[in-house]
Amino acid sequence: LGGLLKSPGITARSAMTPELAQLAGMRLEMANALSDGITRISRFIGAPLAGILIIAIGTSNLLWFDGLSFAISALLIGLLVPAIPPIVESGEEKPSGYFSALWAGLHFIWRDSLIFSIVIVGMITNMIDAAWSGVIAPAYFLKFFHSPVFLGLTMATLGGAAFVGTLIFGVIGHHLPRRLTFGIGYTVGGALR
């Protein structure tokens, strides 16, 4: 359920990338690579660290530590990132309230067939990926390897390989056809998982 519901948030963050790339004077492919690369490198470092910490401090204590890291992150963002009001195009009405803005966003997604299909595919693959990484993989590694360390090493390897691929794409991505590259990458990446 978490994997299914996180897709709109991921889509919303991704939707900011073109504007941020333009403000930074950066090619869109490089901005996407940097944004995605941060996630990949966190898996590369975080997965083996989690495996080691599970052994060192236990699963329950690690969950408290994880919750604390989210609270610190939220605090840092709240204190250090300035609030910028959303840009409203001329003639466009600003939604009044959370649910109005949510409805406007859903309506926008529904009207754009490309974005709608990306959101649906993302929701389904995130749901499957969350089931694999949150339930199936840990159970498999515990049953056959009797240790979370190997799961951490596997996740780190996948994250490291994805990070290298992201760096390569950041350099050469602007020379590749976007839709074909996305389709091949999504298909091959999904098959490897």
mmCIF file with all atom_site columns, C-alpha atoms in Angstrom:
data_model
loop_
_atom_site.group_PDB
_atom_site.id
_atom_site.type_symbol
_atom_site.label_atom_id
_atom_site.label_alt_id
_atom_site.label_comp_id
_atom_site.label_asym_id
_atom_site.label_entity_id
_atom_site.label_seq_id
_atom_site.pdbx_PDB_ins_code
_atom_site.Cartn_x
_atom_site.Cartn_y
_atom_site.Cartn_z
_atom_site.occupancy
_atom_site.B_iso_or_equiv
_atom_site.pdbx_formal_charge
_atom_site.auth_seq_id
_atom_site.auth_comp_id
_atom_site.auth_asym_id
_atom_site.auth_atom_id
_atom_site.pdbx_PDB_model_num
ATOM 1   C CA . LEU A 1 1   ? 0.000  0.000   0.000   1.00 0.00 ? 1   LEU A CA 1
ATOM 2   C CA . GLY A 1 2   ? 2.876  2.361   0.788   1.00 0.00 ? 2   GLY A CA 1
ATOM 3   C CA . GLY A 1 3   ? 4.501  1.650   -2.572  1.00 0.00 ? 3   GLY A CA 1
ATOM 4   C CA . LEU A 1 4   ? 1.201  2.236   -4.338  1.00 0.00 ? 4   LEU A CA 1
ATOM 5   C CA . LEU A 1 5   ? 0.532  5.559   -2.600  1.00 0.00 ? 5   LEU A CA 1
ATOM 6   C CA . LYS A 1 6   ? 4.014  7.055   -2.810  1.00 0.00 ? 6   LYS A CA 1
ATOM 7   C CA . SER A 1 7   ? 3.848  7.392   -6.598  1.00 0.00 ? 7   SER A CA 1
ATOM 8   C CA . PRO A 1 8   ? 1.995  10.760  -6.620  1.00 0.00 ? 8   PRO A CA 1
ATOM 9   C CA . GLY A 1 9   ? 4.616  12.223  -4.263  1.00 0.00 ? 9   GLY A CA 1
ATOM 10  C CA . ILE A 1 10  ? 7.446  10.958  -6.447  1.00 0.00 ? 10  ILE A CA 1
ATOM 11  C CA . THR A 1 11  ? 5.682  12.375  -9.496  1.00 0.00 ? 11  THR A CA 1
ATOM 12  C CA . ALA A 1 12  ? 5.230  15.739  -7.770  1.00 0.00 ? 12  ALA A CA 1
ATOM 13  C CA . ARG A 1 13  ? 8.933  15.928  -6.890  1.00 0.00 ? 13  ARG A CA 1
ATOM 14  C CA . SER A 1 14  ? 9.896  14.912  -10.423 1.00 0.00 ? 14  SER A CA 1
ATOM 15  C CA . ALA A 1 15  ? 7.604  17.575  -11.849 1.00 0.00 ? 15  ALA A CA 1
ATOM 16  C CA . MET A 1 16  ? 9.762  20.240  -10.160 1.00 0.00 ? 16  MET A CA 1
ATOM 17  C CA . THR A 1 17  ? 12.929 19.090  -11.912 1.00 0.00 ? 17  THR A CA 1
ATOM 18  C CA . PRO A 1 18  ? 12.472 20.940  -15.252 1.00 0.00 ? 18  PRO A CA 1
ATOM 19  C CA . GLU A 1 19  ? 11.913 24.289  -13.529 1.00 0.00 ? 19  GLU A CA 1
ATOM 20  C CA . LEU A 1 20  ? 14.829 23.728  -11.143 1.00 0.00 ? 20  LEU A CA 1
ATOM 21  C CA . ALA A 1 21  ? 17.079 22.715  -14.049 1.00 0.00 ? 21  ALA A CA 1
ATOM 22  C CA . GLN A 1 22  ? 16.116 25.874  -15.923 1.00 0.00 ? 22  GLN A CA 1
ATOM 23  C CA . LEU A 1 23  ? 16.800 28.046  -12.862 1.00 0.00 ? 23  LEU A CA 1
ATOM 24  C CA . ALA A 1 24  ? 20.206 26.364  -12.458 1.00 0.00 ? 24  ALA A CA 1
ATOM 25  C CA . GLY A 1 25  ? 21.054 26.659  -16.167 1.00 0.00 ? 25  GLY A CA 1
ATOM 26  C CA . MET A 1 26  ? 21.494 22.888  -16.338 1.00 0.00 ? 26  MET A CA 1
ATOM 27  C CA . ARG A 1 27  ? 20.489 20.340  -18.984 1.00 0.00 ? 27  ARG A CA 1
ATOM 28  C CA . LEU A 1 28  ? 17.371 18.418  -17.963 1.00 0.00 ? 28  LEU A CA 1
ATOM 29  C CA . GLU A 1 29  ? 19.152 15.073  -18.321 1.00 0.00 ? 29  GLU A CA 1
ATOM 30  C CA . MET A 1 30  ? 21.872 16.163  -15.893 1.00 0.00 ? 30  MET A CA 1
ATOM 31  C CA . ALA A 1 31  ? 19.323 17.494  -13.388 1.00 0.00 ? 31  ALA A CA 1
ATOM 32  C CA . ASN A 1 32  ? 17.385 14.219  -13.557 1.00 0.00 ? 32  ASN A CA 1
ATOM 33  C CA . ALA A 1 33  ? 20.602 12.237  -13.145 1.00 0.00 ? 33  ALA A CA 1
ATOM 34  C CA . LEU A 1 34  ? 21.622 14.237  -10.078 1.00 0.00 ? 34  LEU A CA 1
ATOM 35  C CA . SER A 1 35  ? 18.173 13.975  -8.511  1.00 0.00 ? 35  SER A CA 1
ATOM 36  C CA . ASP A 1 36  ? 17.945 10.242  -9.111  1.00 0.00 ? 36  ASP A CA 1
ATOM 37  C CA . GLY A 1 37  ? 21.606 9.739   -8.232  1.00 0.00 ? 37  GLY A CA 1
ATOM 38  C CA . ILE A 1 38  ? 21.022 10.974  -4.687  1.00 0.00 ? 38  ILE A CA 1
ATOM 39  C CA . THR A 1 39  ? 18.399 8.263   -4.180  1.00 0.00 ? 39  THR A CA 1
ATOM 40  C CA . ARG A 1 40  ? 20.673 5.621   -5.693  1.00 0.00 ? 40  ARG A CA 1
ATOM 41  C CA . ILE A 1 41  ? 23.697 6.530   -3.593  1.00 0.00 ? 41  ILE A CA 1
ATOM 42  C CA . SER A 1 42  ? 21.550 6.497   -0.447  1.00 0.00 ? 42  SER A CA 1
ATOM 43  C CA . ARG A 1 43  ? 20.612 2.878   -1.236  1.00 0.00 ? 43  ARG A CA 1
ATOM 44  C CA . PHE A 1 44  ? 24.238 2.073   -1.956  1.00 0.00 ? 44  PHE A CA 1
ATOM 45  C CA . ILE A 1 45  ? 25.293 3.341   1.484   1.00 0.00 ? 45  ILE A CA 1
ATOM 46  C CA . GLY A 1 46  ? 22.092 2.798   3.466   1.00 0.00 ? 46  GLY A CA 1
ATOM 47  C CA . ALA A 1 47  ? 21.341 -0.836  2.679   1.00 0.00 ? 47  ALA A CA 1
ATOM 48  C CA . PRO A 1 48  ? 24.580 -2.355  3.990   1.00 0.00 ? 48  PRO A CA 1
ATOM 49  C CA . LEU A 1 49  ? 24.555 0.076   6.908   1.00 0.00 ? 49  LEU A CA 1
ATOM 50  C CA . ALA A 1 50  ? 21.034 -1.090  7.807   1.00 0.00 ? 50  ALA A CA 1
ATOM 51  C CA . GLY A 1 51  ? 22.166 -4.723  7.671   1.00 0.00 ? 51  GLY A CA 1
ATOM 52  C CA . ILE A 1 52  ? 25.045 -3.997  10.022  1.00 0.00 ? 52  ILE A CA 1
ATOM 53  C CA . LEU A 1 53  ? 22.873 -1.934  12.380  1.00 0.00 ? 53  LEU A CA 1
ATOM 54  C CA . ILE A 1 54  ? 20.222 -4.675  12.552  1.00 0.00 ? 54  ILE A CA 1
ATOM 55  C CA . ILE A 1 55  ? 22.912 -7.019  13.826  1.00 0.00 ? 55  ILE A CA 1
ATOM 56  C CA . ALA A 1 56  ? 24.461 -4.403  16.141  1.00 0.00 ? 56  ALA A CA 1
ATOM 57  C CA . ILE A 1 57  ? 21.393 -2.771  17.743  1.00 0.00 ? 57  ILE A CA 1
ATOM 58  C CA . GLY A 1 58  ? 18.404 -4.915  16.682  1.00 0.00 ? 58  GLY A CA 1
ATOM 59  C CA . THR A 1 59  ? 15.446 -4.329  14.411  1.00 0.00 ? 59  THR A CA 1
ATOM 60  C CA . SER A 1 60  ? 13.233 -2.413  16.872  1.00 0.00 ? 60  SER A CA 1
ATOM 61  C CA . ASN A 1 61  ? 15.996 -0.014  17.842  1.00 0.00 ? 61  ASN A CA 1
ATOM 62  C CA . LEU A 1 62  ? 16.834 0.556   14.185  1.00 0.00 ? 62  LEU A CA 1
ATOM 63  C CA . LEU A 1 63  ? 13.217 1.544   13.488  1.00 0.00 ? 63  LEU A CA 1
ATOM 64  C CA . TRP A 1 64  ? 13.423 4.160   16.267  1.00 0.00 ? 64  TRP A CA 1
ATOM 65  C CA . PHE A 1 65  ? 16.681 5.409   14.766  1.00 0.00 ? 65  PHE A CA 1
ATOM 66  C CA . ASP A 1 66  ? 15.041 5.564   11.314  1.00 0.00 ? 66  ASP A CA 1
ATOM 67  C CA . GLY A 1 67  ? 12.073 7.526   12.711  1.00 0.00 ? 67  GLY A CA 1
ATOM 68  C CA . LEU A 1 68  ? 14.454 9.935   14.419  1.00 0.00 ? 68  LEU A CA 1
ATOM 69  C CA . SER A 1 69  ? 16.300 10.506  11.131  1.00 0.00 ? 69  SER A CA 1
ATOM 70  C CA . PHE A 1 70  ? 13.002 11.489  9.460   1.00 0.00 ? 70  PHE A CA 1
ATOM 71  C CA . ALA A 1 71  ? 12.191 13.896  12.305  1.00 0.00 ? 71  ALA A CA 1
ATOM 72  C CA . ILE A 1 72  ? 15.640 15.507  12.037  1.00 0.00 ? 72  ILE A CA 1
ATOM 73  C CA . SER A 1 73  ? 15.249 15.779  8.261   1.00 0.00 ? 73  SER A CA 1
ATOM 74  C CA . ALA A 1 74  ? 11.845 17.463  8.621   1.00 0.00 ? 74  ALA A CA 1
ATOM 75  C CA . LEU A 1 75  ? 13.264 19.835  11.235  1.00 0.00 ? 75  LEU A CA 1
ATOM 76  C CA . LEU A 1 76  ? 16.221 20.789  9.019   1.00 0.00 ? 76  LEU A CA 1
ATOM 77  C CA . ILE A 1 77  ? 13.940 21.411  6.037   1.00 0.00 ? 77  ILE A CA 1
ATOM 78  C CA . GLY A 1 78  ? 11.552 23.450  8.182   1.00 0.00 ? 78  GLY A CA 1
ATOM 79  C CA . LEU A 1 79  ? 14.371 25.591  9.572   1.00 0.00 ? 79  LEU A CA 1
ATOM 80  C CA . LEU A 1 80  ? 16.714 25.930  6.587   1.00 0.00 ? 80  LEU A CA 1
ATOM 81  C CA . VAL A 1 81  ? 14.589 25.856  3.421   1.00 0.00 ? 81  VAL A CA 1
ATOM 82  C CA . PRO A 1 82  ? 12.775 29.121  2.758   1.00 0.00 ? 82  PRO A CA 1
ATOM 83  C CA . ALA A 1 83  ? 9.084  28.925  1.942   1.00 0.00 ? 83  ALA A CA 1
ATOM 84  C CA . ILE A 1 84  ? 8.453  30.032  -1.630  1.00 0.00 ? 84  ILE A CA 1
ATOM 85  C CA . PRO A 1 85  ? 4.872  30.687  -2.694  1.00 0.00 ? 85  PRO A CA 1
ATOM 86  C CA . PRO A 1 86  ? 3.771  28.688  -5.758  1.00 0.00 ? 86  PRO A CA 1
ATOM 87  C CA . ILE A 1 87  ? 3.962  30.438  -9.102  1.00 0.00 ? 87  ILE A CA 1
ATOM 88  C CA . VAL A 1 88  ? 0.510  31.004  -10.539 1.00 0.00 ? 88  VAL A CA 1
ATOM 89  C CA . GLU A 1 89  ? 0.344  31.685  -14.260 1.00 0.00 ? 89  GLU A CA 1
ATOM 90  C CA . SER A 1 90  ? -1.651 34.721  -15.339 1.00 0.00 ? 90  SER A CA 1
ATOM 91  C CA . GLY A 1 91  ? -5.312 33.866  -15.746 1.00 0.00 ? 91  GLY A CA 1
ATOM 92  C CA . GLU A 1 92  ? -4.911 30.721  -13.634 1.00 0.00 ? 92  GLU A CA 1
ATOM 93  C CA . GLU A 1 93  ? -6.817 30.565  -10.372 1.00 0.00 ? 93  GLU A CA 1
ATOM 94  C CA . LYS A 1 94  ? -4.967 29.450  -7.293  1.00 0.00 ? 94  LYS A CA 1
ATOM 95  C CA . PRO A 1 95  ? -6.798 26.564  -5.570  1.00 0.00 ? 95  PRO A CA 1
ATOM 96  C CA . SER A 1 96  ? -8.088 27.544  -2.129  1.00 0.00 ? 96  SER A CA 1
ATOM 97  C CA . GLY A 1 97  ? -7.123 24.870  0.360   1.00 0.00 ? 97  GLY A CA 1
ATOM 98  C CA . TYR A 1 98  ? -5.503 21.466  0.389   1.00 0.00 ? 98  TYR A CA 1
ATOM 99  C CA . PHE A 1 99  ? -8.369 19.430  -1.064  1.00 0.00 ? 99  PHE A CA 1
ATOM 100 C CA . SER A 1 100 ? -8.982 21.974  -3.830  1.00 0.00 ? 100 SER A CA 1
ATOM 101 C CA . ALA A 1 101 ? -5.300 21.804  -4.787  1.00 0.00 ? 101 ALA A CA 1
ATOM 102 C CA . LEU A 1 102 ? -5.392 17.996  -4.597  1.00 0.00 ? 102 LEU A CA 1
ATOM 103 C CA . TRP A 1 103 ? -8.455 17.854  -6.841  1.00 0.00 ? 103 TRP A CA 1
ATOM 104 C CA . ALA A 1 104 ? -6.835 20.289  -9.318  1.00 0.00 ? 104 ALA A CA 1
ATOM 105 C CA . GLY A 1 105 ? -3.729 18.089  -9.449  1.00 0.00 ? 105 GLY A CA 1
ATOM 106 C CA . LEU A 1 106 ? -5.743 14.903  -9.973  1.00 0.00 ? 106 LEU A CA 1
ATOM 107 C CA . HIS A 1 107 ? -7.787 16.625  -12.664 1.00 0.00 ? 107 HIS A CA 1
ATOM 108 C CA . PHE A 1 108 ? -4.574 17.720  -14.424 1.00 0.00 ? 108 PHE A CA 1
ATOM 109 C CA . ILE A 1 109 ? -3.166 14.173  -14.311 1.00 0.00 ? 109 ILE A CA 1
ATOM 110 C CA . TRP A 1 110 ? -6.445 12.733  -15.609 1.00 0.00 ? 110 TRP A CA 1
ATOM 111 C CA . ARG A 1 111 ? -6.490 15.131  -18.598 1.00 0.00 ? 111 ARG A CA 1
ATOM 112 C CA . ASP A 1 112 ? -2.896 14.436  -19.706 1.00 0.00 ? 112 ASP A CA 1
ATOM 113 C CA . SER A 1 113 ? -2.701 10.874  -21.075 1.00 0.00 ? 113 SER A CA 1
ATOM 114 C CA . LEU A 1 114 ? 1.115  10.699  -20.934 1.00 0.00 ? 114 LEU A CA 1
ATOM 115 C CA . ILE A 1 115 ? 1.328  11.830  -17.309 1.00 0.00 ? 115 ILE A CA 1
ATOM 116 C CA . PHE A 1 116 ? -1.645 9.643   -16.390 1.00 0.00 ? 116 PHE A CA 1
ATOM 117 C CA . SER A 1 117 ? -0.003 6.551   -17.882 1.00 0.00 ? 117 SER A CA 1
ATOM 118 C CA . ILE A 1 118 ? 3.315  7.329   -16.163 1.00 0.00 ? 118 ILE A CA 1
ATOM 119 C CA . VAL A 1 119 ? 1.557  7.717   -12.798 1.00 0.00 ? 119 VAL A CA 1
ATOM 120 C CA . ILE A 1 120 ? -0.354 4.433   -13.222 1.00 0.00 ? 120 ILE A CA 1
ATOM 121 C CA . VAL A 1 121 ? 2.753  2.501   -14.307 1.00 0.00 ? 121 VAL A CA 1
ATOM 122 C CA . GLY A 1 122 ? 4.708  4.092   -11.444 1.00 0.00 ? 122 GLY A CA 1
ATOM 123 C CA . MET A 1 123 ? 2.016  3.197   -8.912  1.00 0.00 ? 123 MET A CA 1
ATOM 124 C CA . ILE A 1 124 ? 1.918  -0.436  -10.002 1.00 0.00 ? 124 ILE A CA 1
ATOM 125 C CA . THR A 1 125 ? 5.681  -0.904  -10.197 1.00 0.00 ? 125 THR A CA 1
ATOM 126 C CA . ASN A 1 126 ? 6.213  0.891   -6.868  1.00 0.00 ? 126 ASN A CA 1
ATOM 127 C CA . MET A 1 127 ? 3.648  -1.404  -5.250  1.00 0.00 ? 127 MET A CA 1
ATOM 128 C CA . ILE A 1 128 ? 5.412  -4.491  -6.627  1.00 0.00 ? 128 ILE A CA 1
ATOM 129 C CA . ASP A 1 129 ? 8.857  -3.120  -5.725  1.00 0.00 ? 129 ASP A CA 1
ATOM 130 C CA . ALA A 1 130 ? 7.744  -2.294  -2.195  1.00 0.00 ? 130 ALA A CA 1
ATOM 131 C CA . ALA A 1 131 ? 6.446  -5.848  -1.750  1.00 0.00 ? 131 ALA A CA 1
ATOM 132 C CA . TRP A 1 132 ? 9.705  -7.269  -3.087  1.00 0.00 ? 132 TRP A CA 1
ATOM 133 C CA . SER A 1 133 ? 12.067 -5.067  -1.085  1.00 0.00 ? 133 SER A CA 1
ATOM 134 C CA . GLY A 1 134 ? 9.981  -4.914  2.094   1.00 0.00 ? 134 GLY A CA 1
ATOM 135 C CA . VAL A 1 135 ? 8.733  -8.507  2.402   1.00 0.00 ? 135 VAL A CA 1
ATOM 136 C CA . ILE A 1 136 ? 9.926  -11.024 -0.197  1.00 0.00 ? 136 ILE A CA 1
ATOM 137 C CA . ALA A 1 137 ? 13.639 -10.161 -0.329  1.00 0.00 ? 137 ALA A CA 1
ATOM 138 C CA . PRO A 1 138 ? 14.149 -9.987  3.469   1.00 0.00 ? 138 PRO A CA 1
ATOM 139 C CA . ALA A 1 139 ? 12.315 -13.313 3.945   1.00 0.00 ? 139 ALA A CA 1
ATOM 140 C CA . TYR A 1 140 ? 14.312 -14.946 1.148   1.00 0.00 ? 140 TYR A CA 1
ATOM 141 C CA . PHE A 1 141 ? 17.676 -13.742 2.443   1.00 0.00 ? 141 PHE A CA 1
ATOM 142 C CA . LEU A 1 142 ? 16.827 -14.665 6.025   1.00 0.00 ? 142 LEU A CA 1
ATOM 143 C CA . LYS A 1 143 ? 15.764 -18.172 4.997   1.00 0.00 ? 143 LYS A CA 1
ATOM 144 C CA . PHE A 1 144 ? 18.732 -18.941 2.737   1.00 0.00 ? 144 PHE A CA 1
ATOM 145 C CA . PHE A 1 145 ? 21.557 -16.804 4.176   1.00 0.00 ? 145 PHE A CA 1
ATOM 146 C CA . HIS A 1 146 ? 20.431 -16.461 7.818   1.00 0.00 ? 146 HIS A CA 1
ATOM 147 C CA . SER A 1 147 ? 21.676 -12.871 7.968   1.00 0.00 ? 147 SER A CA 1
ATOM 148 C CA . PRO A 1 148 ? 20.462 -9.416  6.901   1.00 0.00 ? 148 PRO A CA 1
ATOM 149 C CA . VAL A 1 149 ? 24.004 -8.522  5.823   1.00 0.00 ? 149 VAL A CA 1
ATOM 150 C CA . PHE A 1 150 ? 23.628 -10.276 2.458   1.00 0.00 ? 150 PHE A CA 1
ATOM 151 C CA . LEU A 1 151 ? 20.382 -8.441  1.796   1.00 0.00 ? 151 LEU A CA 1
ATOM 152 C CA . GLY A 1 152 ? 22.192 -5.191  2.544   1.00 0.00 ? 152 GLY A CA 1
ATOM 153 C CA . LEU A 1 153 ? 25.032 -6.113  0.204   1.00 0.00 ? 153 LEU A CA 1
ATOM 154 C CA . THR A 1 154 ? 22.587 -7.043  -2.576  1.00 0.00 ? 154 THR A CA 1
ATOM 155 C CA . MET A 1 155 ? 20.660 -3.780  -2.172  1.00 0.00 ? 155 MET A CA 1
ATOM 156 C CA . ALA A 1 156 ? 23.949 -1.877  -2.133  1.00 0.00 ? 156 ALA A CA 1
ATOM 157 C CA . THR A 1 157 ? 25.068 -3.586  -5.322  1.00 0.00 ? 157 THR A CA 1
ATOM 158 C CA . LEU A 1 158 ? 21.782 -2.744  -7.060  1.00 0.00 ? 158 LEU A CA 1
ATOM 159 C CA . GLY A 1 159 ? 21.957 0.833   -5.776  1.00 0.00 ? 159 GLY A CA 1
ATOM 160 C CA . GLY A 1 160 ? 25.596 1.219   -6.798  1.00 0.00 ? 160 GLY A CA 1
ATOM 161 C CA . ALA A 1 161 ? 24.950 -0.129  -10.298 1.00 0.00 ? 161 ALA A CA 1
ATOM 162 C CA . ALA A 1 162 ? 21.929 2.166   -10.652 1.00 0.00 ? 162 ALA A CA 1
ATOM 163 C CA . PHE A 1 163 ? 24.029 5.106   -9.474  1.00 0.00 ? 163 PHE A CA 1
ATOM 164 C CA . VAL A 1 164 ? 26.716 4.385   -12.084 1.00 0.00 ? 164 VAL A CA 1
ATOM 165 C CA . GLY A 1 165 ? 23.997 4.111   -14.739 1.00 0.00 ? 165 GLY A CA 1
ATOM 166 C CA . THR A 1 166 ? 22.566 7.444   -13.565 1.00 0.00 ? 166 THR A CA 1
ATOM 167 C CA . LEU A 1 167 ? 25.978 9.111   -13.888 1.00 0.00 ? 167 LEU A CA 1
ATOM 168 C CA . ILE A 1 168 ? 26.422 7.724   -17.395 1.00 0.00 ? 168 ILE A CA 1
ATOM 169 C CA . PHE A 1 169 ? 22.949 8.933   -18.354 1.00 0.00 ? 169 PHE A CA 1
ATOM 170 C CA . GLY A 1 170 ? 23.742 12.385  -16.963 1.00 0.00 ? 170 GLY A CA 1
ATOM 171 C CA . VAL A 1 171 ? 26.638 12.666  -19.389 1.00 0.00 ? 171 VAL A CA 1
ATOM 172 C CA . ILE A 1 172 ? 25.192 11.080  -22.536 1.00 0.00 ? 172 ILE A CA 1
ATOM 173 C CA . GLY A 1 173 ? 21.425 11.197  -21.925 1.00 0.00 ? 173 GLY A CA 1
ATOM 174 C CA . HIS A 1 174 ? 20.836 14.328  -23.989 1.00 0.00 ? 174 HIS A CA 1
ATOM 175 C CA . HIS A 1 175 ? 22.001 12.405  -27.088 1.00 0.00 ? 175 HIS A CA 1
ATOM 176 C CA . LEU A 1 176 ? 19.426 9.603   -26.612 1.00 0.00 ? 176 LEU A CA 1
ATOM 177 C CA . PRO A 1 177 ? 15.743 9.529   -27.670 1.00 0.00 ? 177 PRO A CA 1
ATOM 178 C CA . ARG A 1 178 ? 13.761 10.163  -24.468 1.00 0.00 ? 178 ARG A CA 1
ATOM 179 C CA . ARG A 1 179 ? 10.758 7.843   -24.830 1.00 0.00 ? 179 ARG A CA 1
ATOM 180 C CA . LEU A 1 180 ? 12.708 4.913   -26.242 1.00 0.00 ? 180 LEU A CA 1
ATOM 181 C CA . THR A 1 181 ? 15.399 5.272   -23.572 1.00 0.00 ? 181 THR A CA 1
ATOM 182 C CA . PHE A 1 182 ? 12.743 5.447   -20.834 1.00 0.00 ? 182 PHE A CA 1
ATOM 183 C CA . GLY A 1 183 ? 10.936 2.370   -22.190 1.00 0.00 ? 183 GLY A CA 1
ATOM 184 C CA . ILE A 1 184 ? 14.071 0.261   -22.514 1.00 0.00 ? 184 ILE A CA 1
ATOM 185 C CA . GLY A 1 185 ? 15.443 1.391   -19.147 1.00 0.00 ? 185 GLY A CA 1
ATOM 186 C CA . TYR A 1 186 ? 12.185 0.710   -17.319 1.00 0.00 ? 186 TYR A CA 1
ATOM 187 C CA . THR A 1 187 ? 11.805 -2.710  -18.921 1.00 0.00 ? 187 THR A CA 1
ATOM 188 C CA . VAL A 1 188 ? 15.395 -3.837  -18.347 1.00 0.00 ? 188 VAL A CA 1
ATOM 189 C CA . GLY A 1 189 ? 15.532 -2.355  -14.830 1.00 0.00 ? 189 GLY A CA 1
ATOM 190 C CA . GLY A 1 190 ? 12.305 -4.080  -13.865 1.00 0.00 ? 190 GLY A CA 1
ATOM 191 C CA . ALA A 1 191 ? 13.495 -7.400  -15.258 1.00 0.00 ? 191 ALA A CA 1
ATOM 192 C CA . LEU A 1 192 ? 16.720 -7.194  -13.243 1.00 0.00 ? 192 LEU A CA 1
ATOM 193 C CA . ARG A 1 193 ? 14.842 -6.662  -9.994  1.00 0.00 ? 193 ARG A CA 1
#
